[in-house]
Amino acid sequence: ERSDETTALAMELVEGPTLAERIAQGPIPFDEALPIAMQIAEALEAAHGRGIVHRDLKPANIKLKPDGTVKVLDFGIAKAIETQAFSGPQAPSLTTPAMTQAGILLGTAAYMAPEQARGKQVDERADIWAYGCVLYEMLTGQPAFGGEDVPMTLARVLANDTDLKTMPGAISPAVRHTIKLCLTKDVRKR
């Protein structure tokens, strides 16, 4: 909106805690986590259906409204899905959201897919990886890939598989398998 010499951007105020705040209280029981997970998946499906990759899906960017509605927020570094493969040099640094070209790392390290952590071109599969990280964290109360700093976290994303044994025993094999598929390092299979 523009008024005289002032330009403003008005955005929706979404009431309620973030998913990160809810997870900070402890792991989320499966019956509470399922409707949240389904709504996150629906939001990603809607974005991907419009050709948009979020690139920074994480619990802090998900709001839980008092009426049970889940809102995926902060599409600030989202990018239109590109079909052209990246073949240029890779930049090894994190940078600002204004820089959205291939070779630049954008997002939050603990939720970056391996290809995103390498600064390569990403598509909707990077959001599926992040979704797997969010599911894991909702059910365990711990990040799927954590480290004491950004380089250590990125190293874990690139080198380690998530230990699904830390998930509560009551979690069904089907849910474990879904998370495992989301977090597969072979991007062709996601």
Tab-separated table of N, CA, C and O in Angstrom, residues 10-16 63 65 71 73:
chain	number	residue	atom	x	y	z
A	10	ALA	N	0.866	-4.837	4.246
A	10	ALA	CA	-0.038	-5.346	5.285
A	10	ALA	C	-0.127	-6.858	5.145
A	10	ALA	O	-0.320	-7.381	4.052
A	11	MET	N	0.058	-7.547	6.267
A	11	MET	CA	0.001	-8.999	6.261
A	11	MET	C	-0.991	-9.474	7.321
A	11	MET	O	-1.267	-8.764	8.284
A	12	GLU	N	-1.479	-10.675	7.137
A	12	GLU	CA	-2.404	-11.269	8.090
A	12	GLU	C	-1.710	-11.505	9.433
A	12	GLU	O	-0.576	-11.979	9.485
A	13	LEU	N	-2.401	-11.184	10.501
A	13	LEU	CA	-1.925	-11.513	11.844
A	13	LEU	C	-2.512	-12.866	12.186
A	13	LEU	O	-3.729	-13.041	12.230
A	14	VAL	N	-1.651	-13.845	12.394
A	14	VAL	CA	-2.109	-15.187	12.708
A	14	VAL	C	-1.907	-15.419	14.202
A	14	VAL	O	-0.774	-15.445	14.686
A	15	GLU	N	-3.007	-15.573	14.915
A	15	GLU	CA	-2.968	-15.793	16.360
A	15	GLU	C	-2.579	-17.233	16.654
A	15	GLU	O	-2.844	-18.127	15.864
A	16	GLY	N	-1.969	-17.443	17.806
A	16	GLY	CA	-1.628	-18.783	18.247
A	16	GLY	C	-0.131	-18.997	18.284
A	16	GLY	O	0.646	-18.218	17.734
A	63	LYS	N	2.176	-21.894	12.264
A	63	LYS	CA	1.364	-21.402	13.384
A	63	LYS	C	0.195	-22.352	13.620
A	63	LYS	O	-0.389	-22.896	12.681
A	65	LYS	N	-3.364	-22.207	15.086
A	65	LYS	CA	-4.436	-21.309	15.506
A	65	LYS	C	-5.298	-21.978	16.577
A	65	LYS	O	-5.400	-23.201	16.628
A	71	LYS	N	-1.335	-22.916	9.902
A	71	LYS	CA	-0.918	-21.990	8.838
A	71	LYS	C	0.575	-22.112	8.614
A	71	LYS	O	1.364	-21.981	9.550
A	73	LEU	N	3.697	-20.334	7.267
A	73	LEU	CA	4.028	-18.927	7.063
A	73	LEU	C	5.422	-18.751	6.479
A	73	LEU	O	6.157	-19.709	6.286
